[in-house]
Coordinates of C-alpha atoms in Angstrom, one line a residue:
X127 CA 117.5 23.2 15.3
X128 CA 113.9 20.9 15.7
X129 CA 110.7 22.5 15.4
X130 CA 109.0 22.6 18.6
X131 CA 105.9 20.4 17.7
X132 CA 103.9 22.2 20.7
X133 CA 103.7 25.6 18.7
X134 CA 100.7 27.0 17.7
X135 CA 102.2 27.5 14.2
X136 CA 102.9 24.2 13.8
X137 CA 99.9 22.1 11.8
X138 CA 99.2 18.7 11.8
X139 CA 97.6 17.2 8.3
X140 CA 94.5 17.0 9.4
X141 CA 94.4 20.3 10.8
X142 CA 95.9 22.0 8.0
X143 CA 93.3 20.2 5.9
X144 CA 90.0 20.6 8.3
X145 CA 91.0 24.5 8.0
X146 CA 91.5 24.8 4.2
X147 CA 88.1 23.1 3.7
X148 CA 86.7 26.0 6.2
X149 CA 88.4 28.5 4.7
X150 CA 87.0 27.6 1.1
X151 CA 83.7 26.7 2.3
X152 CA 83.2 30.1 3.7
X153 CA 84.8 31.7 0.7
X154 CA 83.0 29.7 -1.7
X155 CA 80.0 29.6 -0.3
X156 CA 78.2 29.4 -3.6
X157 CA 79.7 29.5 -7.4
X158 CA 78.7 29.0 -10.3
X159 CA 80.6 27.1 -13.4
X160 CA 80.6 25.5 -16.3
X161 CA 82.8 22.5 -17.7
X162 CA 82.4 18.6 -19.4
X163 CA 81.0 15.7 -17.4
X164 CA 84.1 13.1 -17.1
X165 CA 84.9 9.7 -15.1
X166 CA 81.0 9.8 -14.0
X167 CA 80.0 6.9 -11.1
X168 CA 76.8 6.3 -9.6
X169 CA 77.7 4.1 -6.3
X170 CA 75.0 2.1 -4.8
X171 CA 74.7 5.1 -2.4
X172 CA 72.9 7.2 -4.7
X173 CA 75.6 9.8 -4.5
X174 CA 77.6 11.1 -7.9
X175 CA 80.9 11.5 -8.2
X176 CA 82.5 12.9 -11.2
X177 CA 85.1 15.0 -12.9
X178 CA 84.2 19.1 -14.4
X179 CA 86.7 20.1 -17.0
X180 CA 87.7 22.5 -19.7
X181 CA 90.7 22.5 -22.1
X182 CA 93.2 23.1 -19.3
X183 CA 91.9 22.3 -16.2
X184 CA 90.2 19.7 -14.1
X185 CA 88.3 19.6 -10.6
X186 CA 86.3 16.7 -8.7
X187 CA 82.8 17.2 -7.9
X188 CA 80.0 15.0 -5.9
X189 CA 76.5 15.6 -5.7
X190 CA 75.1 14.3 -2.9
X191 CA 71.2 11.9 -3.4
X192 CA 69.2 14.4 -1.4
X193 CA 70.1 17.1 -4.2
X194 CA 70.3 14.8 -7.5
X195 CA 67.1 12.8 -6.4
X196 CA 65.1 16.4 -7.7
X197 CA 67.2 16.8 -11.4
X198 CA 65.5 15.8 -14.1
X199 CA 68.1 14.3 -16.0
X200 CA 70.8 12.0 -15.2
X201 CA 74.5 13.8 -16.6
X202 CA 76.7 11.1 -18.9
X203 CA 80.4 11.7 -19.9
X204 CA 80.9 14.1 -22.3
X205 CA 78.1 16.3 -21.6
X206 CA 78.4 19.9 -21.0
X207 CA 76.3 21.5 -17.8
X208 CA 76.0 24.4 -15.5
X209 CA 76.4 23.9 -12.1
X210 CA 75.7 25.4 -8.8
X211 CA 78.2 24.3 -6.1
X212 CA 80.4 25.1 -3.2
X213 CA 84.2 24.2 -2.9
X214 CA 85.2 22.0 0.0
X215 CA 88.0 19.9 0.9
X216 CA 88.1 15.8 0.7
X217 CA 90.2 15.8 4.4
X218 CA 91.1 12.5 4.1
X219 CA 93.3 12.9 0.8
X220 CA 93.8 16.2 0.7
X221 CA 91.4 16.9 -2.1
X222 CA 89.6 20.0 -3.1
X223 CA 86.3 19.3 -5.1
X224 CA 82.9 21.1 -5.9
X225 CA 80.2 20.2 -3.5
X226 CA 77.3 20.7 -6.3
X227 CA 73.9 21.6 -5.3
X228 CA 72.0 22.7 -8.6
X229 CA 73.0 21.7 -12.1
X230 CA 71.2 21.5 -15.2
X231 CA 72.4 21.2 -19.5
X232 CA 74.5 24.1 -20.9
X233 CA 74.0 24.6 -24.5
X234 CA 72.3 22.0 -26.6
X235 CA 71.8 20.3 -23.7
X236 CA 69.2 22.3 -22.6
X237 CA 67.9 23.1 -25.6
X238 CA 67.3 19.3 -25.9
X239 CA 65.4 19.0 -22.4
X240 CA 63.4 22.2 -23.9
X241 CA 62.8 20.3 -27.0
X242 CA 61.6 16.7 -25.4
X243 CA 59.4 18.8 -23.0
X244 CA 56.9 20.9 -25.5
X245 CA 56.9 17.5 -27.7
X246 CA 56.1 15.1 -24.5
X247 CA 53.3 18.1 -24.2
X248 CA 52.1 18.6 -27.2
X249 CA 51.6 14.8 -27.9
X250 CA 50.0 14.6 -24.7
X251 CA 47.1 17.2 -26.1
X252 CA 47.1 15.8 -29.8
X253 CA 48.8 18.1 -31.7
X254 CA 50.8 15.1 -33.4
X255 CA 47.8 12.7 -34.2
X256 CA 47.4 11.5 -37.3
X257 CA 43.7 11.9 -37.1
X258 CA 44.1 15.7 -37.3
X259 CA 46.7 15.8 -40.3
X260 CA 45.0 17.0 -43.7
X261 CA 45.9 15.2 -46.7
X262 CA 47.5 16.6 -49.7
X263 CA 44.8 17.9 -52.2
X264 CA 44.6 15.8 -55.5
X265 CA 45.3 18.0 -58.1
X266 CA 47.7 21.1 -56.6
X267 CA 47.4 24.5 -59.1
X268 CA 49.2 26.6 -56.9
X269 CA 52.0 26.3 -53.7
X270 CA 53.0 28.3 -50.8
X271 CA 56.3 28.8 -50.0
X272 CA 56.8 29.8 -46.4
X273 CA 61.6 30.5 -45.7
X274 CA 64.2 32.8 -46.0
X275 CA 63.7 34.4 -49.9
X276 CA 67.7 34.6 -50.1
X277 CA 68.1 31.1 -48.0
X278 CA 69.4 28.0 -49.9
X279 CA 66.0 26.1 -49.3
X280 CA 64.1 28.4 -51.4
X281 CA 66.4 28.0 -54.9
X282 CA 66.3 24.0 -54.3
X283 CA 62.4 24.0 -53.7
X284 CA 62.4 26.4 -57.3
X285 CA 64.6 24.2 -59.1
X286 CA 62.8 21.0 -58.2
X287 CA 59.4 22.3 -58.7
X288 CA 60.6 24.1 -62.2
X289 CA 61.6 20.7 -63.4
X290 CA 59.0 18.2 -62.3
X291 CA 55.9 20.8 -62.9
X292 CA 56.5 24.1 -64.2
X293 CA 52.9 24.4 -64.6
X294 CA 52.8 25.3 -61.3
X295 CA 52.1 28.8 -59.8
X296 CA 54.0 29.8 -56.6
X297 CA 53.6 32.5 -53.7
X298 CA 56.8 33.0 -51.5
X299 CA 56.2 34.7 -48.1
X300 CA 59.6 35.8 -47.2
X301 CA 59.9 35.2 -43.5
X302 CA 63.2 34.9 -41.1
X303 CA 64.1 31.2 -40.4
X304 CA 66.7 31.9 -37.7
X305 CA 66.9 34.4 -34.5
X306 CA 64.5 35.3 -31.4
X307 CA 61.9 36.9 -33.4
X308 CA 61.7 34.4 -36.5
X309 CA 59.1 32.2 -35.2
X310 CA 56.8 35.3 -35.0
X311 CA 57.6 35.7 -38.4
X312 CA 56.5 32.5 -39.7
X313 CA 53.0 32.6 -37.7
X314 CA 51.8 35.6 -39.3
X315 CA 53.0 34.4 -42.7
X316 CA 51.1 30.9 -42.0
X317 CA 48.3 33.5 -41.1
X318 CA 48.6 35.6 -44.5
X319 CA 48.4 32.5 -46.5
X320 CA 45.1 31.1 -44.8
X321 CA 43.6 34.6 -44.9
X322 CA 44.2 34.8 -48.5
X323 CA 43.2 31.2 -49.3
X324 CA 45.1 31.7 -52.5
X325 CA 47.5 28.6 -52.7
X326 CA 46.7 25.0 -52.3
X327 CA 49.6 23.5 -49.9
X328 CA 52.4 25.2 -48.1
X329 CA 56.3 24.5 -47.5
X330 CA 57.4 25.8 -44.3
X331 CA 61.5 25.0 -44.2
X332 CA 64.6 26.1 -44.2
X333 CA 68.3 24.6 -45.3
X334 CA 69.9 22.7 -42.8
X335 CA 72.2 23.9 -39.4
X336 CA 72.8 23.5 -35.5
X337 CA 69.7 23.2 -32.9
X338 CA 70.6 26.8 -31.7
X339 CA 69.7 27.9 -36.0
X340 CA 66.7 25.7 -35.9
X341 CA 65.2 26.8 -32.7
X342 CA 62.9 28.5 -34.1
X343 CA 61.1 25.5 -35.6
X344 CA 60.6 24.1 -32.1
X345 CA 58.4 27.3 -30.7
X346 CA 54.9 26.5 -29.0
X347 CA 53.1 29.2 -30.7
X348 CA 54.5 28.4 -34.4
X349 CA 53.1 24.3 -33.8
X350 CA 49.7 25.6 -32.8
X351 CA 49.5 28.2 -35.8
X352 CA 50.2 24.9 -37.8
X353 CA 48.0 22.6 -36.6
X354 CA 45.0 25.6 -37.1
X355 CA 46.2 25.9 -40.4
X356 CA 43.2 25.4 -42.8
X357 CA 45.8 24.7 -45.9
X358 CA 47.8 21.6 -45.7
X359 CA 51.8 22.5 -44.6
X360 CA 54.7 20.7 -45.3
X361 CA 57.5 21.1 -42.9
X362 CA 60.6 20.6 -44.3
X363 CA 63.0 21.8 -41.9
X364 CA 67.0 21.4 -42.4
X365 CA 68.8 17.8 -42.8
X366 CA 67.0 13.9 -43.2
X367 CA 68.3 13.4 -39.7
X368 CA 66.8 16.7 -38.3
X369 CA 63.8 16.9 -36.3
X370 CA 61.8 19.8 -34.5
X371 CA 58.3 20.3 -33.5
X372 CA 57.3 22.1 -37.1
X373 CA 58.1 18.3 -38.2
X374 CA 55.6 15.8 -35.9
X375 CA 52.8 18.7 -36.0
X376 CA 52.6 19.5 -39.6
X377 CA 50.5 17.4 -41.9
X378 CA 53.4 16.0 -43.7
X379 CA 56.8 15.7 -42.7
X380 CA 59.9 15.8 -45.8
X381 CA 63.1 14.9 -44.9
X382 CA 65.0 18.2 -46.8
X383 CA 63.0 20.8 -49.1
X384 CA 63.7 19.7 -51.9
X385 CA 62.0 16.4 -50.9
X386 CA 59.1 18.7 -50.3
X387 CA 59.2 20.1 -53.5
X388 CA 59.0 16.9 -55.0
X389 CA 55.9 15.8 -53.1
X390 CA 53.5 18.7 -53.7
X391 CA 54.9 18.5 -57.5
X392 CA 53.1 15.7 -60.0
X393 CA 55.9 14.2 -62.1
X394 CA 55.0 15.7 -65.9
X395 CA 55.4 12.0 -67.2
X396 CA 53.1 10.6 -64.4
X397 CA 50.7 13.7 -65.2
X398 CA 50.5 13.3 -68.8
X399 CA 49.9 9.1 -68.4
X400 CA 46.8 10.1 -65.7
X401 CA 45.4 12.4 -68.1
X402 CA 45.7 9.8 -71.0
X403 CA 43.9 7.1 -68.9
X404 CA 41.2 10.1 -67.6
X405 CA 40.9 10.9 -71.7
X406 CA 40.3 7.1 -72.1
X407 CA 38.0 6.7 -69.7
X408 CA 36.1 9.6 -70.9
X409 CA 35.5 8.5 -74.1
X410 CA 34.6 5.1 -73.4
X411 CA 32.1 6.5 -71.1
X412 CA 30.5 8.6 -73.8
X413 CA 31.0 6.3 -76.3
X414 CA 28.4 4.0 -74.5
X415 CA 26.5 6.5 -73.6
X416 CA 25.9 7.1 -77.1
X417 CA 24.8 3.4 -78.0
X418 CA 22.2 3.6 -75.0
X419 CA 20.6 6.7 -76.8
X420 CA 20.8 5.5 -80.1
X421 CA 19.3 2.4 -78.8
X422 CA 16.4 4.1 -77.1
X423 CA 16.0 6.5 -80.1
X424 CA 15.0 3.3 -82.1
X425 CA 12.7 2.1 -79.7
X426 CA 11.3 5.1 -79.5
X427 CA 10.6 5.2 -83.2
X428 CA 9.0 2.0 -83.5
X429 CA 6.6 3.2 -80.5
X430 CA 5.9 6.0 -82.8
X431 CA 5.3 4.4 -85.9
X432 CA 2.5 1.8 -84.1
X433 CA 0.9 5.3 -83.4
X434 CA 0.8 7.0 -86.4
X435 CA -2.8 7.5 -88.2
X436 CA -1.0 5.9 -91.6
X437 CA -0.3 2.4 -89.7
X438 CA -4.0 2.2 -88.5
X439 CA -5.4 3.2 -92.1
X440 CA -3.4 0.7 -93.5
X441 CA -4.8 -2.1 -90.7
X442 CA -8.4 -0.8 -91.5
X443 CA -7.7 -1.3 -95.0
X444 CA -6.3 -5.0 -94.5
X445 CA -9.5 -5.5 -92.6
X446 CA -11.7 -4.8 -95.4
X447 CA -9.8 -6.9 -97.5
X448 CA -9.9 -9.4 -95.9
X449 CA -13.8 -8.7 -94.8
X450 CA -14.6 -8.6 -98.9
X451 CA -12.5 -11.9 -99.2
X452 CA -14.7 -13.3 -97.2
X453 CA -17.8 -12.2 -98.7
X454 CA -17.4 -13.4 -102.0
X455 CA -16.0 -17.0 -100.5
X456 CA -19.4 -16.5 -99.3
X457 CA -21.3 -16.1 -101.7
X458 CA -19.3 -18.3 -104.8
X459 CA -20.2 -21.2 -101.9
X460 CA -24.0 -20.1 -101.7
X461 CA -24.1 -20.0 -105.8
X462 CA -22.2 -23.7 -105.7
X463 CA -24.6 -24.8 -103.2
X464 CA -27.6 -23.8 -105.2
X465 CA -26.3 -25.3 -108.7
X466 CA -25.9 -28.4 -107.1
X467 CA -29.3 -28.0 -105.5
X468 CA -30.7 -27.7 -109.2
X469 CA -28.6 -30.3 -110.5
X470 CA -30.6 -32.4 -107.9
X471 CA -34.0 -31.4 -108.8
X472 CA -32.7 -32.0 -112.7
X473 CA -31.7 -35.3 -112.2
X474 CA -34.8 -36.2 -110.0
X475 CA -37.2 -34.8 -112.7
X476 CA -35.5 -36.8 -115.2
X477 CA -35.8 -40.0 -113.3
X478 CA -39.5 -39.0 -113.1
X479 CA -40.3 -37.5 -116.5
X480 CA -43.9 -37.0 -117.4
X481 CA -44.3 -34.3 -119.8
X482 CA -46.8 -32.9 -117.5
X483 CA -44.7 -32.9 -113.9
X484 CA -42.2 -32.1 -116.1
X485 CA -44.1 -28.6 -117.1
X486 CA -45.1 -27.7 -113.8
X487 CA -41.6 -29.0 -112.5
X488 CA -40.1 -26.8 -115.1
X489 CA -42.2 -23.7 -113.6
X490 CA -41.5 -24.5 -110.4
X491 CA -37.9 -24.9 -111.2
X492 CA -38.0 -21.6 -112.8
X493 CA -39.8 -19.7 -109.7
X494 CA -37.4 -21.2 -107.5
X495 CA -34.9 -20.3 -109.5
X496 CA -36.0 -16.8 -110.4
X497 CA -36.4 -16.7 -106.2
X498 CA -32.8 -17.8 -105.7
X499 CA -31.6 -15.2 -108.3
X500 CA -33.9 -12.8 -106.4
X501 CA -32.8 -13.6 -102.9
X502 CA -29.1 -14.0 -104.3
X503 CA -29.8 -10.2 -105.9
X504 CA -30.7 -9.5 -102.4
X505 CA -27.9 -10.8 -100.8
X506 CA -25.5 -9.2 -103.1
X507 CA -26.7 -5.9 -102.8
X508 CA -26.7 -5.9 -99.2
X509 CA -23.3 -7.3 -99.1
X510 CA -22.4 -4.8 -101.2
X511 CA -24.0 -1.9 -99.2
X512 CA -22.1 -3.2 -96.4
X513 CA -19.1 -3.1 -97.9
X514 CA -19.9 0.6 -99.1
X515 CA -20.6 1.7 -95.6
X516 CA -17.4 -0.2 -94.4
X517 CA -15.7 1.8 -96.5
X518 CA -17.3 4.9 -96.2
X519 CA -16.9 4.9 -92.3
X520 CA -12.8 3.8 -93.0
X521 CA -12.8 7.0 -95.5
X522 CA -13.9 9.4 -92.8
X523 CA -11.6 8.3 -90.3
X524 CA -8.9 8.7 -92.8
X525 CA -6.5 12.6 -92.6
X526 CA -7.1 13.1 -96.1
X527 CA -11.0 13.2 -96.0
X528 CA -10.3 15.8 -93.7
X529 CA -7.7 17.9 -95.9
X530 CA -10.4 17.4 -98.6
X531 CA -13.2 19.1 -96.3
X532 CA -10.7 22.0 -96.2
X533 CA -9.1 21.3 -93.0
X534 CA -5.2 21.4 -92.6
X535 CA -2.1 20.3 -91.0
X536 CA 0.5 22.4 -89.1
X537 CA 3.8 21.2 -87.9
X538 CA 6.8 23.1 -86.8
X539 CA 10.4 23.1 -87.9
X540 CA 10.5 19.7 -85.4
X541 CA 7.6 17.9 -87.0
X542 CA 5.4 18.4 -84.3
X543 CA 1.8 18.6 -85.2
X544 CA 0.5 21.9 -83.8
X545 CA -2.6 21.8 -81.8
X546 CA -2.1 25.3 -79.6
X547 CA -1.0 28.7 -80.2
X548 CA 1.3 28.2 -76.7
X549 CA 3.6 26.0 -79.2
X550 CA 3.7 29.0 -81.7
X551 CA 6.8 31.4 -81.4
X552 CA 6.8 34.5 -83.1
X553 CA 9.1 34.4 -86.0
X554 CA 9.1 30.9 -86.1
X555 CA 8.4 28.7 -89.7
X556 CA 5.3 26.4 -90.1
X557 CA 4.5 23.5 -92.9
X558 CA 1.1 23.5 -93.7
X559 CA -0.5 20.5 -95.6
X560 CA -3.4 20.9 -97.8
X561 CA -5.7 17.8 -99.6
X562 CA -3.4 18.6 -102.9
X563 CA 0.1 19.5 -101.3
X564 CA 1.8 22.1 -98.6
X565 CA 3.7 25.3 -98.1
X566 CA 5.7 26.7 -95.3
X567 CA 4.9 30.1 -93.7
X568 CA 6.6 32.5 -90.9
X569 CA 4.8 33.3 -87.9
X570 CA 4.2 37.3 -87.9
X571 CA 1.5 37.7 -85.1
X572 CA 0.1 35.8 -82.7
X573 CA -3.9 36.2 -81.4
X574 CA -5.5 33.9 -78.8
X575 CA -9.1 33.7 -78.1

């Protein structure tokens, strides 16, 4: 028997089709579900059209332009997101498909969009600048360790630090490296170790694991407590190719912990070779120092002896030898001048000769020779005086004509002449010199004027 084709229960494809798409349109008004980005295209139209799956199921989906034009990511194959969408029906083939309005990362996918967010921020105010970083101290007594105190990254920071500087003194400030409350954990122990200023640098890590375990590391509050850190932090969080916002805000960035460990750790060899060269240069240093000094303690002894009272007695003394030297040059010249004055008169009176010119030449000769003697006397004695008081006024000038008057000498235990009871010390031991030697006495009392 034919079906009549005029019955209401009789459905054409396209009617069949136009009423399933109402029918799930209205029961499905809005859903929400999760699956894999597959067979993704991006027509010229600006619409998407993709494939959602799981393990065992697949379903076609389009997003129109006017609600993908507002997402702030564009979905690739393989990713994983969460949708918001209604089911409809493709009429023309027959095709039920999500209709998605909303959609957004699921997972690591939108811890990702988190993570480039608060770093695209965070640059944007500074935070990463290299101007702001502290440097490493030079010489490092004494090193923070901010992890887990049972974690792996605190035995690999030990075991690196106890080989390459055991010398070194460590704090650990146990802290939780993983969970919703760790990141408050690790700014009050960032907090603790500025407020005790007790260790040079600090390691702030933790062993490696997924961006879900090291979430923590990428908090907004933990990157600020680092970059007000006072003390220099190393972040050293999980694997080489791991990277969170602890990382690009802390002063120095090591690719695991135990990377860390080596950097705020002096090799022992490298440390004993600086202190050689340091030990070097030291004595070099004070070895010249040392020739300077001795140099100006020479000069300075010279200066002194030009002062001293014995080097201008002993000029004084050259002077009047030489000033007697003189005189009796002087006066063997005035004796040779006169004997051949009276060799003159001799020869002249011989020339002449009468007996009677020769008498009163003879008295003459003697008066002027008895007035040469005379004035020759004279000179003599005057030279003489002269050189008496020359010798007299030298004698009076000279420390030992004061000794002999009864004066005296005092130096102290330096050989500095004492001229003031303000350089006397109670206690302290005197030399005393006398015309005929000295003695050395202690100082009991003291009494000024």
């Amino acid at each position: 028997m034919l079906l009549n084709q005029k019955s209401p229960s009789v459905y054409s494809v396209s009617r069949l089709n136009k009423e399933i798409r109402q029918l799930l349109e209205r029961n499905f008004a809005s859903i929400t579900i999760t699956g894999e980005i597959s067979n993704f295209v991006s027509p010229s139209s600006g619409h998407w059209y993709f494939t959602v799956k799981d393990d065992h199921a697949q379903i076609r989906a389009a997003m129109w332009r006017g609600n993908n034009q507002a997402m702030r990511f564009k979905p690739k194959n393989g990713d994983q997101v969460q949708m918001q969408a209604r089911i409809s029906l493709y009429e023309p083939r027959g095709d039920y498909q999500l209709i998605v309005e909303q959609m957004e990362p699921a997972g690591e996918g939108a811890l990702k969009l988190q993570f480039e967010a608060l770093k695209m921020q965070l640059a944007s105010e500074g935070l990463f600048s290299a101007s702001h970083k502290k440097p490493l101290p030079n010489i490092i007594n004494k090193v923070g360790i901010i992890t887990s105190a049972t974690g792996a990254a605190v035995k690999d920071i030990l075991t690196v630090l106890q080989r390459r500087a055991p010398q070194l003194e460590i704090v650990i400030y146990p802290a939780q490296v993983q969970g919703n409350t760790a990141h408050q954990q690790l700014i009050e122990k960032i907090s603790l170790a500025n407020s005790r200023k007790e260790v040079d640098v600090i390691i702030l890590g933790r062993g490696g694991g997924s961006l879900e375990d090291l979430w923590c590391f990428n908090n907004e509050s933990l990157a600020r407590a680092i970059f007000t850190s006072q003390i220099p932090i190393v972040s050293a969080v999980g694997h080489e190719i791991d990277f969170t916002i602890s990382d690009y805000v802390a002063d120095i960035r090591a690719a695991t912990p135990s990377a860390a460990a080596e950097l705020v750790s002096p090799n022992q060899a490298q440390l004993f070779s600086l202190i050689t060269q340091q030990k070097q240069a030291l004595f070099n240093a004070f070895k010249h120092y040392l020739a300077i000094q001795q140099r100006n303690a020479v000069a300075i002894k010279h200066r002194l002896s030009l002062c001293h009272p014995q080097s201008q007695l002993q000029q004084k003394s050259q002077r009047l030898d030489e000033l007697s030297i003189n005189l009796e040059q002087a006066i063997k010249q005035k004796l040779l001048g006169a004997q051949k004055s009276c060799s003159s008169l001799n020869n002249r009176l011989m020339l002449r000769s009468p007996n009677l010119k020769l008498q009163q030449s003879q008295h003459q000769l003697n008066k002027l020779k008895t007035k040469l003697e005379t004035q020759l006397q004279q000179q003599l004695k005057q030279a003489s005086n002269n050189l008496a008081l020359q010798a007299a006024r030298l004698n009076s000038v000279s420390p030992l004509t004061v000794l002999a008057r009864g004066y005296s000498i005092t130096k102290n235990e330096q050989g500095q002449i004492i001229n003031s009871i303000l350089q006397i010390k109670p206690d302290s031991k005197m030399t005393t010199t006398l015309i005929d030697g000295d003695f050395t006495a202690q100082i009991l009392e003291i009494n000024s004027k």
